[in-house]
PDB file of C-alpha atoms in Angstrom:
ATOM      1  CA  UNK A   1      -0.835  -4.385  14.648  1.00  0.00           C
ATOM      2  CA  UNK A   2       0.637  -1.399  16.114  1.00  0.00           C
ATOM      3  CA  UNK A   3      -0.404   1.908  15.451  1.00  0.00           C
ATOM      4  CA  UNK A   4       0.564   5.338  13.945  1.00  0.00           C
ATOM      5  CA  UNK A   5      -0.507   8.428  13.926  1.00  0.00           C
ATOM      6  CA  UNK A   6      -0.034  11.473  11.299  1.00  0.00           C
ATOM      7  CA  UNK A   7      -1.389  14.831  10.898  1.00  0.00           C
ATOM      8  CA  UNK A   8      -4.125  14.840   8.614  1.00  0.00           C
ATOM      9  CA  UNK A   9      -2.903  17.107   6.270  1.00  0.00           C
ATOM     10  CA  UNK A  10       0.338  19.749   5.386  1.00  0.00           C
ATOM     11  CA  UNK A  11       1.117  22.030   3.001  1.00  0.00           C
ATOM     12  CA  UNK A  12       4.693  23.269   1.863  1.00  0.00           C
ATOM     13  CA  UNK A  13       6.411  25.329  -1.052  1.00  0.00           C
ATOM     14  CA  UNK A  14       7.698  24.213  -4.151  1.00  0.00           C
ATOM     15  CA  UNK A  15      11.213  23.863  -3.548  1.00  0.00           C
ATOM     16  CA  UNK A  16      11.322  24.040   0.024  1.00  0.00           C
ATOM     17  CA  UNK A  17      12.204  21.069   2.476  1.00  0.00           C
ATOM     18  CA  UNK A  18       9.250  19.220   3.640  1.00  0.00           C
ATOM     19  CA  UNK A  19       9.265  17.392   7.170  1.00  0.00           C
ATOM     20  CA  UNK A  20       6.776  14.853   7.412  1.00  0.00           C
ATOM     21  CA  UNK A  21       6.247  13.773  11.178  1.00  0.00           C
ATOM     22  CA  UNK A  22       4.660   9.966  12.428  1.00  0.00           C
ATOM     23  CA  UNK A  23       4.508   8.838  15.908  1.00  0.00           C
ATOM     24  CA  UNK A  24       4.676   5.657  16.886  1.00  0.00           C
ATOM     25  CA  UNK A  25       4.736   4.618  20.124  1.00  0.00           C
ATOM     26  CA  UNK A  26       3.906   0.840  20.272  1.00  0.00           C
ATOM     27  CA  UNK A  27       6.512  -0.233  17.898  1.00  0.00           C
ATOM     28  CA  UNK A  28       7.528  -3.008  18.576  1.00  0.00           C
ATOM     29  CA  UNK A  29      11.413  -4.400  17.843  1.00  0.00           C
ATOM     30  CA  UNK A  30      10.201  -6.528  14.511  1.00  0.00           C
ATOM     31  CA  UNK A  31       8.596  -3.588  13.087  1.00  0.00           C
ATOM     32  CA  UNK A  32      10.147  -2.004  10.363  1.00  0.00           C
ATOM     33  CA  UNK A  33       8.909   1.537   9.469  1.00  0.00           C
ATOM     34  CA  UNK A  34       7.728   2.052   6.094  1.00  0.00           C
ATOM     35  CA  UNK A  35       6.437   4.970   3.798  1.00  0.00           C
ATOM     36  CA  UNK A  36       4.243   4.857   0.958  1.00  0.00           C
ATOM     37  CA  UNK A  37       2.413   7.605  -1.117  1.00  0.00           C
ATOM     38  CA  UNK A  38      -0.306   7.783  -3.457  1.00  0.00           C
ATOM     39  CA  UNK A  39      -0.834  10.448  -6.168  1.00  0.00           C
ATOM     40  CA  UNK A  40      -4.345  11.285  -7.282  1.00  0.00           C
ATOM     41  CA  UNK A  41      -5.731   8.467  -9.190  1.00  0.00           C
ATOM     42  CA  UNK A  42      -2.590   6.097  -8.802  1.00  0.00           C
ATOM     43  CA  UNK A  43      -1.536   3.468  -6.560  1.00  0.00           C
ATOM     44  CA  UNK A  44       0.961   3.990  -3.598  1.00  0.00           C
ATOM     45  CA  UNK A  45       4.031   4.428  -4.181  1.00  0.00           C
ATOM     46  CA  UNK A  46       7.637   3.256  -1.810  1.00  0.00           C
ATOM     47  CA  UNK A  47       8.765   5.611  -0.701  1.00  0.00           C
ATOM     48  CA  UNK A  48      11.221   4.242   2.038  1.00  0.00           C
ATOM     49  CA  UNK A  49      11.537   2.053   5.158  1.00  0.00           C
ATOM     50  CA  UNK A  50      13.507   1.733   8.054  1.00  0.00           C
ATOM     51  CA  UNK A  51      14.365  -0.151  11.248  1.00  0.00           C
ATOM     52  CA  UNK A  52      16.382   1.566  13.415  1.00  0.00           C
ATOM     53  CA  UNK A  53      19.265   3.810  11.688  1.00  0.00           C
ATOM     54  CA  UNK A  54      18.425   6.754   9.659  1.00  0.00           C
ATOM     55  CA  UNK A  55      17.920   6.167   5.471  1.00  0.00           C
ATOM     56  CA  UNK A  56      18.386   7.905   2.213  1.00  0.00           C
ATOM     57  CA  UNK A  57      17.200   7.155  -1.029  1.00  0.00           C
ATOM     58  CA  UNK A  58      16.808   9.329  -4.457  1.00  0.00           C
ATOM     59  CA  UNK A  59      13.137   9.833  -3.261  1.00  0.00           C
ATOM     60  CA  UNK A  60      13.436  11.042   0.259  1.00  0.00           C
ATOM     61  CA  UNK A  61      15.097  10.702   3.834  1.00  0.00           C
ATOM     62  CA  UNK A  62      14.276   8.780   6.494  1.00  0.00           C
ATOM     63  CA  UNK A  63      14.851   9.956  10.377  1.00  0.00           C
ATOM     64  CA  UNK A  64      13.973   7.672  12.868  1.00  0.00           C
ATOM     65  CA  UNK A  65      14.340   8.308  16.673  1.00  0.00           C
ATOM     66  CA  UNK A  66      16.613   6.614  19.035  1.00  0.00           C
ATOM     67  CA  UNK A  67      13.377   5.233  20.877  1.00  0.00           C
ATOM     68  CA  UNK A  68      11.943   4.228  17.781  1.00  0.00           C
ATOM     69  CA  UNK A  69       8.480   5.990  19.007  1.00  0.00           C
ATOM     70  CA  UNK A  70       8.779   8.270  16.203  1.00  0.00           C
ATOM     71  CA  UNK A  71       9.928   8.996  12.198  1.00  0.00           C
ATOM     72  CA  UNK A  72       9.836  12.169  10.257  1.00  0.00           C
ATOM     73  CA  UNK A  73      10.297  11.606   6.475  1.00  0.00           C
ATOM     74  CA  UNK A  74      12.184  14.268   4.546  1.00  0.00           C
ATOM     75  CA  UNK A  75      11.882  15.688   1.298  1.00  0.00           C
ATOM     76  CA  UNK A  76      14.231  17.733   0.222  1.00  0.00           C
ATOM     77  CA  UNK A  77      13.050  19.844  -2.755  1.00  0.00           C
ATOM     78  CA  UNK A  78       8.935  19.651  -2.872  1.00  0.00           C
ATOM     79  CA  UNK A  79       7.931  20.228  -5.893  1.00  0.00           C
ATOM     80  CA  UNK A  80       4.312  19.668  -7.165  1.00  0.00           C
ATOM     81  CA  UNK A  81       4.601  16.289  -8.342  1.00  0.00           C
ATOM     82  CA  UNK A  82       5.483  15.491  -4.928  1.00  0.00           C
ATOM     83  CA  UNK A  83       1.448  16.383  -3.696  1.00  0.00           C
ATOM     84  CA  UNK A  84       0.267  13.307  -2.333  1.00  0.00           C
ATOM     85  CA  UNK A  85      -0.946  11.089   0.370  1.00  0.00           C
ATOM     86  CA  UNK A  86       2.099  10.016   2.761  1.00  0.00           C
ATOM     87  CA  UNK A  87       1.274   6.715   5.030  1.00  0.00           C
ATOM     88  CA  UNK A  88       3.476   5.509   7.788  1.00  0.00           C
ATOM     89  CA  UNK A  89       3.392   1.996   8.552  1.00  0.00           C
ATOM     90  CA  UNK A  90       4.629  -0.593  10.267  1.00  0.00           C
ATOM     91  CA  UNK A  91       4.998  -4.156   9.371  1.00  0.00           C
ATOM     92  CA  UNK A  92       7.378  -7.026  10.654  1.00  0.00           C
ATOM     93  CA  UNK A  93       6.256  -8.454   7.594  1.00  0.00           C
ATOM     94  CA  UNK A  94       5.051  -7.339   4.013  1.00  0.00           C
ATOM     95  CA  UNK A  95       1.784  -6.831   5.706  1.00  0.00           C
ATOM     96  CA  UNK A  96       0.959  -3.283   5.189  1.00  0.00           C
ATOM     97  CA  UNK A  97      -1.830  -2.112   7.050  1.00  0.00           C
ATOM     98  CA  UNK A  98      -2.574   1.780   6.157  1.00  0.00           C
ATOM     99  CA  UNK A  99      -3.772   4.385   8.390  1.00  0.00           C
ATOM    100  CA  UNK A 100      -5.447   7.817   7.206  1.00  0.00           C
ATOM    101  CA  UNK A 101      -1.980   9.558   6.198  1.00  0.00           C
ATOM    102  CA  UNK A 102      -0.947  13.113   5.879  1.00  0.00           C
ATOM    103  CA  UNK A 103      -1.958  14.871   2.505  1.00  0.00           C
ATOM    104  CA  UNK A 104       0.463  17.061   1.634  1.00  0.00           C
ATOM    105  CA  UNK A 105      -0.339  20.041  -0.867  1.00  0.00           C
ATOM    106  CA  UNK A 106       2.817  21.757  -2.811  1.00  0.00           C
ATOM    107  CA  UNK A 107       2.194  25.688  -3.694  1.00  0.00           C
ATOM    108  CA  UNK A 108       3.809  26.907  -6.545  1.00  0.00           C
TER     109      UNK A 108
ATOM    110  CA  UNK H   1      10.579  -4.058 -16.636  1.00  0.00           C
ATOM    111  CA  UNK H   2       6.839  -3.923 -16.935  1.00  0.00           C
ATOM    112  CA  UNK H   3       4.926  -2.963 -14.289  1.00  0.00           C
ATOM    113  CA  UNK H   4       2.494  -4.635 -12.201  1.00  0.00           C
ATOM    114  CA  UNK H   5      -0.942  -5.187 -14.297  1.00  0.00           C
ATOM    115  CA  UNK H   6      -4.499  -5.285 -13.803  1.00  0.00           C
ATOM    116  CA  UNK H   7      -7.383  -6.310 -15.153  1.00  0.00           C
ATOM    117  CA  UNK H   8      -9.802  -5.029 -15.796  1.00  0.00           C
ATOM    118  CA  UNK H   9      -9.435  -1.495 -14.840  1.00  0.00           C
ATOM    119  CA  UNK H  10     -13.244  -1.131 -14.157  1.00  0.00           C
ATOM    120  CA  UNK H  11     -15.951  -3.494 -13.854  1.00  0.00           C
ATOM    121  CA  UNK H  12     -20.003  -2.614 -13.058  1.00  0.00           C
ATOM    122  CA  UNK H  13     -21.770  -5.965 -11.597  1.00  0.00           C
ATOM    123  CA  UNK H  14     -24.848  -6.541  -9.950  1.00  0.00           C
ATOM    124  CA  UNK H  15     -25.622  -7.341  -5.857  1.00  0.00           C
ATOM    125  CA  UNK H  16     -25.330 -11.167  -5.682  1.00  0.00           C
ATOM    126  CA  UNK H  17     -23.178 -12.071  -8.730  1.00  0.00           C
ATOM    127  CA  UNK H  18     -19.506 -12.953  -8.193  1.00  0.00           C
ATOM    128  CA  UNK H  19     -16.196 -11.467  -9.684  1.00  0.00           C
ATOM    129  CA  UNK H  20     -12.625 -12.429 -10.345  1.00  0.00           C
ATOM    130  CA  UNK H  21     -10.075  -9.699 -10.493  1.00  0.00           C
ATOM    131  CA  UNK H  22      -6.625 -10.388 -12.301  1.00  0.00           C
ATOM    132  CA  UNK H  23      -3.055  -9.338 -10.962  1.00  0.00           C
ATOM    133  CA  UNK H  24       0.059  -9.953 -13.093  1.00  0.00           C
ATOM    134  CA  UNK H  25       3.211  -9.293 -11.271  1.00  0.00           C
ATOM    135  CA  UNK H  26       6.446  -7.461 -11.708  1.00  0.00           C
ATOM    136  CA  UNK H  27       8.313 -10.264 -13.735  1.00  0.00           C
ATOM    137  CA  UNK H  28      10.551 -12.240 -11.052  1.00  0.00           C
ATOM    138  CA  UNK H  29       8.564 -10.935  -8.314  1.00  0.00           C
ATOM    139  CA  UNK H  30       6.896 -14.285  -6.137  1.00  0.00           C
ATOM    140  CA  UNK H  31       4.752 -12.222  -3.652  1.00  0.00           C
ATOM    141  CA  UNK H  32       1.381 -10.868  -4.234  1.00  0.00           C
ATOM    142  CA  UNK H  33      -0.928  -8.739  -2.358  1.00  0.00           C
ATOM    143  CA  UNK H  34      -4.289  -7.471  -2.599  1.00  0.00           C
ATOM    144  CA  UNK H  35      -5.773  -4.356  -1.178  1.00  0.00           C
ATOM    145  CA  UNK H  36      -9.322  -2.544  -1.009  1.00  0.00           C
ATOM    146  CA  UNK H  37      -9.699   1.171  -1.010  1.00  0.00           C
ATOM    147  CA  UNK H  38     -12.891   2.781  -0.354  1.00  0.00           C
ATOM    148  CA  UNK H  39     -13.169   6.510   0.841  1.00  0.00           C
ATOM    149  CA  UNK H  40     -14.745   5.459   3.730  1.00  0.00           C
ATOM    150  CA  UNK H  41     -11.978   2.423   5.321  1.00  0.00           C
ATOM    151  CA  UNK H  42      -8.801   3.734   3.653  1.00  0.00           C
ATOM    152  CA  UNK H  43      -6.725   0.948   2.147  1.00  0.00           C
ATOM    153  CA  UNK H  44      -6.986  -2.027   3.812  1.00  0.00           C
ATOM    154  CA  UNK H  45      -5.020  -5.839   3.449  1.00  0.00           C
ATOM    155  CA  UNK H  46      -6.805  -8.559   1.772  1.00  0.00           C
ATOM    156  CA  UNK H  47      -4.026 -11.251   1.442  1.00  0.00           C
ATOM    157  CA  UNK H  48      -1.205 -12.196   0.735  1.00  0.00           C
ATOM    158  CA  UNK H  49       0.336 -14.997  -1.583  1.00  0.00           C
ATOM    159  CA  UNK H  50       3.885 -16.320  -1.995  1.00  0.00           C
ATOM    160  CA  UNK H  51       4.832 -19.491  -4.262  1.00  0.00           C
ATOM    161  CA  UNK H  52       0.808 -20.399  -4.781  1.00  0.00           C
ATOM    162  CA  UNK H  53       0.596 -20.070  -0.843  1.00  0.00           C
ATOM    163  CA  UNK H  54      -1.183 -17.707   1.098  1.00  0.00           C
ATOM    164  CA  UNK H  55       1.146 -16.249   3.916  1.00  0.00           C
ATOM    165  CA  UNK H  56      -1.117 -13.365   5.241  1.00  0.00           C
ATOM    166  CA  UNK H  57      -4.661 -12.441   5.575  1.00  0.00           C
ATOM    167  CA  UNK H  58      -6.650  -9.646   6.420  1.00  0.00           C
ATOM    168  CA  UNK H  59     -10.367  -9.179   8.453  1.00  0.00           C
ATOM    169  CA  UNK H  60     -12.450  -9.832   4.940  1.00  0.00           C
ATOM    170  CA  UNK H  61     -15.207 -11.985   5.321  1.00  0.00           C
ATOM    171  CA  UNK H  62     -14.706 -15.771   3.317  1.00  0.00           C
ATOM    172  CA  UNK H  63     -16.783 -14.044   0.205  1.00  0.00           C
ATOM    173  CA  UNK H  64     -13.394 -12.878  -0.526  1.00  0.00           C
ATOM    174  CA  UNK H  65     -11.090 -15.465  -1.769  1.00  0.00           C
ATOM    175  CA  UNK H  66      -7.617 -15.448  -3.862  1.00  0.00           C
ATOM    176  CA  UNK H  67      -5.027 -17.723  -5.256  1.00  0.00           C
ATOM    177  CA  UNK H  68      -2.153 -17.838  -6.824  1.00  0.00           C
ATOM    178  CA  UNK H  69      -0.712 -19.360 -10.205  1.00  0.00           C
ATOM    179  CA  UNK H  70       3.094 -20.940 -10.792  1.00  0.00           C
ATOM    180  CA  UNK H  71       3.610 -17.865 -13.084  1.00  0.00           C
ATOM    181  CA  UNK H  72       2.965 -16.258  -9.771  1.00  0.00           C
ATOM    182  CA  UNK H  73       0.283 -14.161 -11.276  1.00  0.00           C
ATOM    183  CA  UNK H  74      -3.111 -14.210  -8.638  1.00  0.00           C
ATOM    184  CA  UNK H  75      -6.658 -13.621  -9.073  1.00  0.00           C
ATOM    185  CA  UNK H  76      -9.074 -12.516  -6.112  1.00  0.00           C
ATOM    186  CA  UNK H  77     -12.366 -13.745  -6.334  1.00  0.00           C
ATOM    187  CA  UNK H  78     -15.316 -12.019  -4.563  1.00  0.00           C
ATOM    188  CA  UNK H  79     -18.568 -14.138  -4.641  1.00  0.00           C
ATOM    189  CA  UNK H  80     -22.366 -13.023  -3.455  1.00  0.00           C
ATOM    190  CA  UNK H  81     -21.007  -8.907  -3.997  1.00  0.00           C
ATOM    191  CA  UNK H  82     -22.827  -6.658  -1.923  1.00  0.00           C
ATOM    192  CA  UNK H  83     -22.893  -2.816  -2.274  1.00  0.00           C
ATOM    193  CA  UNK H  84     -20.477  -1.928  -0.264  1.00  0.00           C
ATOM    194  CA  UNK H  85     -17.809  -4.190  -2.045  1.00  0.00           C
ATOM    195  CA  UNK H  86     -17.633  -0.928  -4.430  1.00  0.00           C
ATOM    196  CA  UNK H  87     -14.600  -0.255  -4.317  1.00  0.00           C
ATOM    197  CA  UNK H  88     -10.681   0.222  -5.963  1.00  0.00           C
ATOM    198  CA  UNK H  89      -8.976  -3.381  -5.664  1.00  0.00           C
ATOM    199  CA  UNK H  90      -5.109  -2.593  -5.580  1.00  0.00           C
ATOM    200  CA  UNK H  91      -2.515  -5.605  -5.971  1.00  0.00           C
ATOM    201  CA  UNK H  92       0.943  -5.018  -5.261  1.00  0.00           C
ATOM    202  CA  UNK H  93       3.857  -7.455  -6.012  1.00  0.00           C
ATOM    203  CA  UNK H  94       7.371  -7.701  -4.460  1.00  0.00           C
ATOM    204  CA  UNK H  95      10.569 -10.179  -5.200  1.00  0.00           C
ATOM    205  CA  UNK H  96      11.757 -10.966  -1.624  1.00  0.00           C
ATOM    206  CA  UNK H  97      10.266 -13.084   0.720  1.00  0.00           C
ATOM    207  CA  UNK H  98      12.133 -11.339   3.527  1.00  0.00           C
ATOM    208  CA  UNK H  99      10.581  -9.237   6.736  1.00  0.00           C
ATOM    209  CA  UNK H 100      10.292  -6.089   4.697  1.00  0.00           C
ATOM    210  CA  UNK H 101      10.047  -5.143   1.245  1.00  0.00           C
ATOM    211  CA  UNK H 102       9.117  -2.893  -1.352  1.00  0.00           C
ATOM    212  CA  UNK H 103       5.525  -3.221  -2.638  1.00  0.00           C
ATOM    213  CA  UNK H 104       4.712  -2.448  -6.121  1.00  0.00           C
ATOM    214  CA  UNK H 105       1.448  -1.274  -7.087  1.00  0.00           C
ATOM    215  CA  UNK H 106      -0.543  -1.803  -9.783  1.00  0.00           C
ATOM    216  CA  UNK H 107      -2.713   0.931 -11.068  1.00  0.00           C
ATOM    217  CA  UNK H 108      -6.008  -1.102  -9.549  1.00  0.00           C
ATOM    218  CA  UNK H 109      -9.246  -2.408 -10.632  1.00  0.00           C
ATOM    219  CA  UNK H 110     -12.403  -0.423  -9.977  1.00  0.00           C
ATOM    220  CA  UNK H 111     -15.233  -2.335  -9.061  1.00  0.00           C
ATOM    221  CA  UNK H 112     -18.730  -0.577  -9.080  1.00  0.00           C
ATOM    222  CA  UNK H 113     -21.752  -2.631  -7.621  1.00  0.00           C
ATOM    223  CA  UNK H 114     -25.442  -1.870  -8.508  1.00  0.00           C
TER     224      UNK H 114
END
């Protein structure tokens, strides 16, 4: 299973654009690139995936680079609902496997 | 649409007794997955079950079983528990069969052995 790699942790200001970085370098052509957060005391949540072109959703965007060895999700607007745990993965299948993530803290 | 469901949301058992955790899916969704959390590994894969077949599996040893029903809801079974099968037990459930998918989480069961 390839492997990512996030920064352990961020922090950003309510209402401010928040850019969320994952490297990726052994991706391979089948994998798709997926994000997922989890909220304190939840489940994780989709956020988005990707193959190869860029994606938006209501949620967040996805930018994925033209060598596919990296992603950045975007947020928009943080605001503090949005503090969370944000895993990139990749999967050619619905196999997620999970790495550490980047927690991301809002300030007011 | 109701969300995914789990049951129950906590459980307490004792080192060499067994367990069966329940998952009822998004309604229409066929695929079900199970997932351990534990502060120490992260969230990792269990397996993975589509139309009463298992399609995936993760590195658990065979203590940890599942299966799924026609309804398409799954139970995981974990037999001779140890301590460090503490842990939250997530299932997620999606409707496509295809190479990639949303997952839908359930809110998980927490299992505490003594």
């Amino acid at each position: 299973d390839a492997k990512t790699t996030q920064p352990n942790s961020m922090e950003s200001n309510e209402e401010e654009p928040v850019h969320l970085p994952c490297n990726h370098s052994t991706i391979s052509g089948t994998d798709y690139i997926h994000w997922y957060r989890q909220l304190p005391s939840q489940g994780p949540e989709y956020v988005i995936h990707g193959l190869t072109s860029n994606v938006n959703n209501r949620m967040a965007s996805l930018a994925i680079a033209e060598d596919r060895k990296s992603s950045t999700l975007i947020l928009h607007r943080a605001t503090l609902r949005d503090a969370a745990v944000y895993y990139c993965i990749l999967s050619p299948y619905g196999k997620l496997i999970f790495g550490q993530g980047t927690e991301l803290s809002v300030k007011p | 649409k109701a969300g995914v469901t789990q049951t129950p949301r906590y459980l307490i058992k004792t080192r060499g007794q067994q367990v069966t955790l329940s998952c009822s899916p998004i309604s229409g969704h066929r695929s079900v997955s199970w997932y351990q959390q534990t502060p120490g590994q992260g969230l990792q894969f269990l397996f993975e079950y589509f139309s009463e077949t298992q399609r995936n599996k993760g590195n658990f040893p065979g203590r940890f079983s599942g299966r799924q029903f026609s309804n398409s809801r799954s139970e995981m079974n974990v037999s001779t528990l140890e301590l460090g099968d503490s842990a939250l037990y997530l299932c997620a459930s999606s409707d496509t069969s295809g190479r990639a998918y949303e997952q839908y989480f359930g809110p998980g069961t927490r299992l505490t052995v003594t």
